[in-house]
JSON list of C-alpha atoms in Angstrom, two decimals:
[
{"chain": "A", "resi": 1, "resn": "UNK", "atom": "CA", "xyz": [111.92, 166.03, 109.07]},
{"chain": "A", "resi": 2, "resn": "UNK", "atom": "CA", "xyz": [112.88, 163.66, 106.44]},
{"chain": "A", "resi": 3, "resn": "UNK", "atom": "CA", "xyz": [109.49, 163.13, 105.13]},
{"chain": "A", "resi": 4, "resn": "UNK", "atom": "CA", "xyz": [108.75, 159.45, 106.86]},
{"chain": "A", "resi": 5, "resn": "UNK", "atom": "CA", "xyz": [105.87, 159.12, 109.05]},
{"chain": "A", "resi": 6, "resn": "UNK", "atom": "CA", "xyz": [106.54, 160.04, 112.17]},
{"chain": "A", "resi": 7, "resn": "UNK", "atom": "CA", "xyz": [104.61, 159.37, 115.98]},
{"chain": "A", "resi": 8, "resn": "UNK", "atom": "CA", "xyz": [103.72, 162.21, 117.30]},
{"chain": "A", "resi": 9, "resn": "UNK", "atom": "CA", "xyz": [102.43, 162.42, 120.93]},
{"chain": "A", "resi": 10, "resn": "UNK", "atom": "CA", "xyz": [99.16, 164.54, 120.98]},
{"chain": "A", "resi": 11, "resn": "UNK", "atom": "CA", "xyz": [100.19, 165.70, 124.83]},
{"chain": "A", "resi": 12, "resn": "UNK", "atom": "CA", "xyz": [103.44, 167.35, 123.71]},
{"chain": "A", "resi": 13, "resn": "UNK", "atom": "CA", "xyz": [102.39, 169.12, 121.61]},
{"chain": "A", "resi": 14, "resn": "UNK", "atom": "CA", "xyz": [101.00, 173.17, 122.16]},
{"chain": "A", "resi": 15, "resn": "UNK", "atom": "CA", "xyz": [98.06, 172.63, 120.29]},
{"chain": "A", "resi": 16, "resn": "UNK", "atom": "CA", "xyz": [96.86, 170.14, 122.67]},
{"chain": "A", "resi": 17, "resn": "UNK", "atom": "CA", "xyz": [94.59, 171.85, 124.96]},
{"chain": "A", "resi": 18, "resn": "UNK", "atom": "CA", "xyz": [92.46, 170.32, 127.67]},
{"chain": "A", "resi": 19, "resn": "UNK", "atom": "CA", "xyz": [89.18, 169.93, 126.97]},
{"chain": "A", "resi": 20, "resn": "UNK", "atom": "CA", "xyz": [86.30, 170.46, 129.98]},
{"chain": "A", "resi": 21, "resn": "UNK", "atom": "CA", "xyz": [86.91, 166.59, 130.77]},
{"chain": "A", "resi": 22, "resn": "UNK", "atom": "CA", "xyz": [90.42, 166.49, 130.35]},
{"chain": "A", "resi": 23, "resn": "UNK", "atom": "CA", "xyz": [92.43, 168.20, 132.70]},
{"chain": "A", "resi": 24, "resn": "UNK", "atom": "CA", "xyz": [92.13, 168.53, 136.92]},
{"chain": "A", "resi": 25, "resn": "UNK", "atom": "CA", "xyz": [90.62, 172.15, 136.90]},
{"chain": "A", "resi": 26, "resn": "UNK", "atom": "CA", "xyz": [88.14, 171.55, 133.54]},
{"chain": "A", "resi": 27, "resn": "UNK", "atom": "CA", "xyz": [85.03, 170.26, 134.95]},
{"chain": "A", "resi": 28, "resn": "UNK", "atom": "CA", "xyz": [83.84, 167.30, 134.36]},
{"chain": "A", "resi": 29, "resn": "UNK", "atom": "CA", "xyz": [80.14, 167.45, 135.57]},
{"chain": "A", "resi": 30, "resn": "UNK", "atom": "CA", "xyz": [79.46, 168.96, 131.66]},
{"chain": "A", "resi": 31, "resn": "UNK", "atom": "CA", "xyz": [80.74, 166.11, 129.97]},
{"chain": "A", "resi": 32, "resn": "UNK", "atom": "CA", "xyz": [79.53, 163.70, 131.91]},
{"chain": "A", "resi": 33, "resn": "UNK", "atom": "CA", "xyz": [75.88, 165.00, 131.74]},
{"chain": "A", "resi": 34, "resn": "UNK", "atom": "CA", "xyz": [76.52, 165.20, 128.08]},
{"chain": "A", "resi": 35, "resn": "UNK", "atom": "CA", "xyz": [77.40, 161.49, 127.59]},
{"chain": "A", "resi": 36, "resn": "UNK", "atom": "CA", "xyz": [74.45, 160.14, 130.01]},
{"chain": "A", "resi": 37, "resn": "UNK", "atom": "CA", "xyz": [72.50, 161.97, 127.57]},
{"chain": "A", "resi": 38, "resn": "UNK", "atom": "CA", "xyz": [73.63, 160.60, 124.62]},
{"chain": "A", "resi": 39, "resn": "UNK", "atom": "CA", "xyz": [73.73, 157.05, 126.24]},
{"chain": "A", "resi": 40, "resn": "UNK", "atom": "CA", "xyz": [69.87, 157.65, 127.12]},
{"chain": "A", "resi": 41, "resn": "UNK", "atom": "CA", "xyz": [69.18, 158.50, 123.83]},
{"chain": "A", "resi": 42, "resn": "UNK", "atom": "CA", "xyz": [68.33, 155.39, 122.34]},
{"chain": "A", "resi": 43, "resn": "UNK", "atom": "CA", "xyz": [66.28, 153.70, 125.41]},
{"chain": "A", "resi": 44, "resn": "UNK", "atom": "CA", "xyz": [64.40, 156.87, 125.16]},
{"chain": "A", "resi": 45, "resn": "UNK", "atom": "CA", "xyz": [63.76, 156.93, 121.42]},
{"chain": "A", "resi": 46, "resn": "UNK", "atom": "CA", "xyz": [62.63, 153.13, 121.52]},
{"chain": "A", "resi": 47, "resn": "UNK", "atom": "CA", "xyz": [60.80, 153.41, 124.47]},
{"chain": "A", "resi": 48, "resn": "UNK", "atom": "CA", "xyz": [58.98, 157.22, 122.89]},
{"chain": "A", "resi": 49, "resn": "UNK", "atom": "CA", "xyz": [58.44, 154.85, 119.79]},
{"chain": "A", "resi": 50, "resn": "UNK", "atom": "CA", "xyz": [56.65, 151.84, 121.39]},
{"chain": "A", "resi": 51, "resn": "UNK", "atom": "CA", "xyz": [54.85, 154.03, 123.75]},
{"chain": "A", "resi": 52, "resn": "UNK", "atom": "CA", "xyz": [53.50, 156.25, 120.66]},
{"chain": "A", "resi": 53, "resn": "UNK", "atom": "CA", "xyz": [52.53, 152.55, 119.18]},
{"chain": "A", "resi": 54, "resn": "UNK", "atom": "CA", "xyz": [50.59, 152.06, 122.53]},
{"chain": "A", "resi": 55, "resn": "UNK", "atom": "CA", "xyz": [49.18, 155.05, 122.55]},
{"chain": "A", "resi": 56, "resn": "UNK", "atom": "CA", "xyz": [47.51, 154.68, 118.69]},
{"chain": "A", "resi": 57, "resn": "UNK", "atom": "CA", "xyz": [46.51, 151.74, 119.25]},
{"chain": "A", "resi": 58, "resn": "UNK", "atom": "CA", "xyz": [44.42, 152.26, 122.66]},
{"chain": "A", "resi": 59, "resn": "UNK", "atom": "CA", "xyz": [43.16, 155.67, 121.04]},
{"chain": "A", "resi": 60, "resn": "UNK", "atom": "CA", "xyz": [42.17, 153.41, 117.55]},
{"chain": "A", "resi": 61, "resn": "UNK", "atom": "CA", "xyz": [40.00, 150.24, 118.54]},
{"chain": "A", "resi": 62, "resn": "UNK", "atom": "CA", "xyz": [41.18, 147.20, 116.68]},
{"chain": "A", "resi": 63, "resn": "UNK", "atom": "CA", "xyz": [37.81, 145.59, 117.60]},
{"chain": "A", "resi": 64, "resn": "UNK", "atom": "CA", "xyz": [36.00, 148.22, 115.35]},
{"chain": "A", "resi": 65, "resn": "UNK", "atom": "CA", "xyz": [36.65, 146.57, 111.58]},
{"chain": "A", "resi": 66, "resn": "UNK", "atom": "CA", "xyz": [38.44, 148.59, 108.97]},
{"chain": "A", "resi": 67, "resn": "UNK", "atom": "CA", "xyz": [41.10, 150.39, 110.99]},
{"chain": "A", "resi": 68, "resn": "UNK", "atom": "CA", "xyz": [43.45, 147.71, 110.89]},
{"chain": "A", "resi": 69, "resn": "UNK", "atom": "CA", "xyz": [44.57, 144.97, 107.95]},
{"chain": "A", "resi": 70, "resn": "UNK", "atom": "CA", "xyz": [43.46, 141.43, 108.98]},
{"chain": "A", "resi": 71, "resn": "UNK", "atom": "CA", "xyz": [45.90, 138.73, 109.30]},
{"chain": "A", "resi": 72, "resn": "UNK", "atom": "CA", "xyz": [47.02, 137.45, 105.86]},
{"chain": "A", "resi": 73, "resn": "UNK", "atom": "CA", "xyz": [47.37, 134.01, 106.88]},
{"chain": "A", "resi": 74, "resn": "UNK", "atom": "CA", "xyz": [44.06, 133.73, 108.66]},
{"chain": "A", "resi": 75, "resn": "UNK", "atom": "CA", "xyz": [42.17, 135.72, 105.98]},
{"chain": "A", "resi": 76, "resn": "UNK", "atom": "CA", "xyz": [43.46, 133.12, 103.26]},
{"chain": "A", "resi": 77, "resn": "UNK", "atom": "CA", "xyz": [43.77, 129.82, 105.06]},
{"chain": "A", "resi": 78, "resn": "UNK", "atom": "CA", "xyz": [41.22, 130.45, 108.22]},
{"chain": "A", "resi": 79, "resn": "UNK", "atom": "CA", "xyz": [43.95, 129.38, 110.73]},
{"chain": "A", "resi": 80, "resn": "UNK", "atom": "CA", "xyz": [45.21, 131.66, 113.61]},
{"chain": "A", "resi": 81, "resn": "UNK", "atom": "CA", "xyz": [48.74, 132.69, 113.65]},
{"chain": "A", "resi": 82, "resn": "UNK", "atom": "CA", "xyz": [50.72, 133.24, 116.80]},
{"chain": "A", "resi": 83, "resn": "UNK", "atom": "CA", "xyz": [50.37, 136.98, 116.57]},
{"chain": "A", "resi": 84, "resn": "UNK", "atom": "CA", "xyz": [46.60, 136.72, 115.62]},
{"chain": "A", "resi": 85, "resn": "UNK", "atom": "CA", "xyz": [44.62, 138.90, 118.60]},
{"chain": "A", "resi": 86, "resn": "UNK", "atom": "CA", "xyz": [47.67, 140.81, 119.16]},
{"chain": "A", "resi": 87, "resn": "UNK", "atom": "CA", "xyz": [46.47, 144.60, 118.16]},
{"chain": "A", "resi": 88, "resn": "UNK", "atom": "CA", "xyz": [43.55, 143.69, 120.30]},
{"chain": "A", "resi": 89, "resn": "UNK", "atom": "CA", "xyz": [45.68, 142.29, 123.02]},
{"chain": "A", "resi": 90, "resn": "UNK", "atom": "CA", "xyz": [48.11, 145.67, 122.90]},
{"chain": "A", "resi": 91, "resn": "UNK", "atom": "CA", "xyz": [44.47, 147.50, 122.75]},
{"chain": "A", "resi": 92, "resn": "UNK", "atom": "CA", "xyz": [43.26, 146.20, 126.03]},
{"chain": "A", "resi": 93, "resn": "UNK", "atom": "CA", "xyz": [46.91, 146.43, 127.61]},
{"chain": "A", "resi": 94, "resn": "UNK", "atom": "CA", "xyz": [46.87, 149.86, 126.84]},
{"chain": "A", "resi": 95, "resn": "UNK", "atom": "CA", "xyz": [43.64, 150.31, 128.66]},
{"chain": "A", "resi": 96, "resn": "UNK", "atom": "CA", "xyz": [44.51, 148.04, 131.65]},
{"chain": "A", "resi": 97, "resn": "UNK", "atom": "CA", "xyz": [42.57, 145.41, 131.19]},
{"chain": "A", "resi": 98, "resn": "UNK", "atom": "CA", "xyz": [44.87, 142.55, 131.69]},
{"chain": "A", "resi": 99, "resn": "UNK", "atom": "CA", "xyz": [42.24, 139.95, 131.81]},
{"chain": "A", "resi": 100, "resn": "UNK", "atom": "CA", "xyz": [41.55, 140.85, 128.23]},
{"chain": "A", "resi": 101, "resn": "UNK", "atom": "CA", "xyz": [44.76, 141.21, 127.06]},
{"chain": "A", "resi": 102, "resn": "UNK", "atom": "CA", "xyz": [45.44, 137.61, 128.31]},
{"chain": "A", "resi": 103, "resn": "UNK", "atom": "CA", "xyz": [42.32, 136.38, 126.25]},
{"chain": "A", "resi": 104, "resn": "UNK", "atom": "CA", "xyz": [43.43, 138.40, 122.86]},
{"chain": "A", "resi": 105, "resn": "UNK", "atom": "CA", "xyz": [46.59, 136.94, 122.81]},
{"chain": "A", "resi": 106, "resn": "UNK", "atom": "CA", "xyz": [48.92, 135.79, 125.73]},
{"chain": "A", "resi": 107, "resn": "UNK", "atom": "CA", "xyz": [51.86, 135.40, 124.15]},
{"chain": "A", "resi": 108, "resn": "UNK", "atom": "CA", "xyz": [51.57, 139.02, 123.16]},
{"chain": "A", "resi": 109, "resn": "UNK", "atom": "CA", "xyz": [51.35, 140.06, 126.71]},
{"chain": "A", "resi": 110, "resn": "UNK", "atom": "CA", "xyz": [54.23, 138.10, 127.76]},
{"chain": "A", "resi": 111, "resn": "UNK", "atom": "CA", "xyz": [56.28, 139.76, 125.12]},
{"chain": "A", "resi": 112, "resn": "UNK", "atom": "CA", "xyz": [55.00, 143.09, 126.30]},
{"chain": "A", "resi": 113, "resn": "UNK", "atom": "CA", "xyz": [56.91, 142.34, 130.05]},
{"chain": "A", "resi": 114, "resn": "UNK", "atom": "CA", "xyz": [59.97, 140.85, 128.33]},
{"chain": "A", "resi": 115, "resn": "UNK", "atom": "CA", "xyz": [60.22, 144.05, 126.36]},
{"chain": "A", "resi": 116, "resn": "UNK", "atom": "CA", "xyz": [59.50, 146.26, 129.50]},
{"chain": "A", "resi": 117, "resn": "UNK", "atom": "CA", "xyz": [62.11, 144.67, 131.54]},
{"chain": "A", "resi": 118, "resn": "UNK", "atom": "CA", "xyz": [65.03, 144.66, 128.53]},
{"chain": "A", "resi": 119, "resn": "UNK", "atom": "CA", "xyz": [64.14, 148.26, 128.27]},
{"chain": "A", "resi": 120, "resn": "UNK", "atom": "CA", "xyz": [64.44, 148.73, 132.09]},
{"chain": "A", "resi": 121, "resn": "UNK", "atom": "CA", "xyz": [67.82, 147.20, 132.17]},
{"chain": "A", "resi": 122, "resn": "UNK", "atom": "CA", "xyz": [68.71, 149.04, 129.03]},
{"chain": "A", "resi": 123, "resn": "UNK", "atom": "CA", "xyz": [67.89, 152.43, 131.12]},
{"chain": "A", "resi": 124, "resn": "UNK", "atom": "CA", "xyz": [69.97, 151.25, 134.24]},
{"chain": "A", "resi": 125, "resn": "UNK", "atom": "CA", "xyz": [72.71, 150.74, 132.23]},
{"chain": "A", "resi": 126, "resn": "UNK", "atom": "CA", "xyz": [72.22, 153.50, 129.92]},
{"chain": "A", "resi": 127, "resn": "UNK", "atom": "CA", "xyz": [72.16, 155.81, 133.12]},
{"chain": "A", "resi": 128, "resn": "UNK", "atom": "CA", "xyz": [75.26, 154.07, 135.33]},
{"chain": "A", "resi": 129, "resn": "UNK", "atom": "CA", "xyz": [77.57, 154.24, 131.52]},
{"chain": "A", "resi": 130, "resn": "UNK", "atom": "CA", "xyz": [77.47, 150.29, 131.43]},
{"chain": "A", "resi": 131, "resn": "UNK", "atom": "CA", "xyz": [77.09, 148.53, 128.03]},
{"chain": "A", "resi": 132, "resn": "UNK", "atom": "CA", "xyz": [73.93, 147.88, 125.94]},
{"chain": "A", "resi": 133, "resn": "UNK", "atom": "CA", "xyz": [72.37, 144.77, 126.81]},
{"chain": "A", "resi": 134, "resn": "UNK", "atom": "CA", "xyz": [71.83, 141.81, 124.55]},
{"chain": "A", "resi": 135, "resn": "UNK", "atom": "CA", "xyz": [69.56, 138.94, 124.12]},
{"chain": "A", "resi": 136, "resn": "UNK", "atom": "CA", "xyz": [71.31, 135.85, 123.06]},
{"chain": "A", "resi": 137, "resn": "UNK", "atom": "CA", "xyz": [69.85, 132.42, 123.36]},
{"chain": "A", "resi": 138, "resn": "UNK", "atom": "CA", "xyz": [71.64, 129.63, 124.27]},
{"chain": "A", "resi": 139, "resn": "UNK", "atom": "CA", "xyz": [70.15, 126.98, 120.99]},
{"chain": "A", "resi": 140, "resn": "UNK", "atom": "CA", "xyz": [68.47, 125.17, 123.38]},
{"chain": "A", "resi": 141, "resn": "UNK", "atom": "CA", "xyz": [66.65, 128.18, 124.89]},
{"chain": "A", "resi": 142, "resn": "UNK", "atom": "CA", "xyz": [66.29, 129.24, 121.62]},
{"chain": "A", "resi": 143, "resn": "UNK", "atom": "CA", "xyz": [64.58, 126.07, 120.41]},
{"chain": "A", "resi": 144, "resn": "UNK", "atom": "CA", "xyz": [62.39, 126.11, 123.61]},
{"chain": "A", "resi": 145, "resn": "UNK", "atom": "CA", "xyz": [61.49, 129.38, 122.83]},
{"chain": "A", "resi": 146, "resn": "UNK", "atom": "CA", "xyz": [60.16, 128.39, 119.09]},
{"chain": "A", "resi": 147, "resn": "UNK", "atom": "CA", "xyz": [58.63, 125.02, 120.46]},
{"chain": "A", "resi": 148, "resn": "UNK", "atom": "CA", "xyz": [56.34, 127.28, 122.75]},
{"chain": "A", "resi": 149, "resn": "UNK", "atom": "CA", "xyz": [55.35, 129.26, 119.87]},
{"chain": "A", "resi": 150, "resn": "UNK", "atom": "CA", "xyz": [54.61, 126.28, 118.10]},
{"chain": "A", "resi": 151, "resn": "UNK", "atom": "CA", "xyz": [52.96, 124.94, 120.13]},
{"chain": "A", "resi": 152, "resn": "UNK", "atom": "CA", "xyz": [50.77, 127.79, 121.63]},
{"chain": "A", "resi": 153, "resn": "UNK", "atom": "CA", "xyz": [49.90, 128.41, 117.68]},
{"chain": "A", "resi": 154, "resn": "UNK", "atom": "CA", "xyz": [48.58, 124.80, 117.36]},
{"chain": "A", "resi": 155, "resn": "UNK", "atom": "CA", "xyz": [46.85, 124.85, 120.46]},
{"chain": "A", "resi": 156, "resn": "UNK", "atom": "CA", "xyz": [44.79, 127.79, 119.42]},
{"chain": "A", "resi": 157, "resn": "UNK", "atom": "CA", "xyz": [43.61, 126.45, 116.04]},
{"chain": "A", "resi": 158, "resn": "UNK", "atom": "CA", "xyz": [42.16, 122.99, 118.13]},
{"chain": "A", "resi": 159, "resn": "UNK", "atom": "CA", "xyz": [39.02, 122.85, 119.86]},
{"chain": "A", "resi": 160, "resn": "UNK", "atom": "CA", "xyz": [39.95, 122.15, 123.50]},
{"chain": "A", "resi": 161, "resn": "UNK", "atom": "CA", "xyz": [42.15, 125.36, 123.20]},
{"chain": "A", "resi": 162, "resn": "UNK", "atom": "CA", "xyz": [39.41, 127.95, 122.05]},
{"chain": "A", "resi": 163, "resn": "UNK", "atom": "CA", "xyz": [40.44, 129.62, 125.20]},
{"chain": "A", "resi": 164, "resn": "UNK", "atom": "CA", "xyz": [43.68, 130.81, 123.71]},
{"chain": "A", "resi": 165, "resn": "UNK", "atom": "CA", "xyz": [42.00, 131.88, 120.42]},
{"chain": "A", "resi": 166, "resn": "UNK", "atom": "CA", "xyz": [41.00, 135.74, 120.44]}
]
């Protein structure tokens, strides 16, 4: 050795032993069941987390005052925001009442099913070793997006659409 870096190939050497997903006799059931594991991790943990939020918040009535902060912007200015009704939307989800959910906030509950089926195809994937999903927008998606927002937070605030307001 001269003392220049040198390749080495990690298969020639001896200390290169095959690990239980390496080699033709190891098994490979181990490993495998270890990795699905650690690819469900994080679908799990997100869905344990929002499901906990569920849970506290159909256990803790948002309709009863004093559990919950109000809405800064409706509390100082008197107009509804886009999430205003949303705790009480998420309370009557929770208890299957989709009727009222829809009348607390329906933007809320739409957002509940988007989430539901990202996390679905998050699990799929998660389970068959595929990669994470992500959300992009195209811009104009994305603008249509904000413009429904918009939108369904003016609409709220006027009189002919009380029937969005919770």
């Amino acid at each position: 050795m001269s003392g220049e870096n040198q390749q080495v190939d990690a298969s020639s050497t001896p200390d290169a032993v095959p690990g239980p997903q390496a080699g033709p006799a190891g098994p490979a059931v181990p490993a495998e069941r270890a990795s699905r594991a650690r690819r469900l991790a994080a679908p799990a943990l997100y869905l344990a987390a929002a499901g906990a939020a569920f849970a506290y918040v159909g256990a803790v009535d948002p309709n009863e005052p004093g559990h919950y902060p109000v809405c800064p912007l409706l509390r100082l200015t008197g107009v509804l925001c886009p999430g205003c009704g949303g705790l009480r939307s998420a309370h009557a989800f929770a208890h299957g009442d989709l009727a009222a959910a829809f009348g607390s906030n329906a933007l809320a509950v739409v957002g509940y099913f988007v989430f539901a089926g990202f996390m679905a195809l998050w699990l799929v994937r998660a389970f068959r070793g595929g990669p994470v999903p992500r959300i992009v927008l195209r811009p104009a998606l994305a603008w249509a997006v904000g413009a429904v927002v918009l939108v369904f937070a003016v609409v709220r605030n006027l009189s002919f659409g009380s029937a969005l307001a919770p």
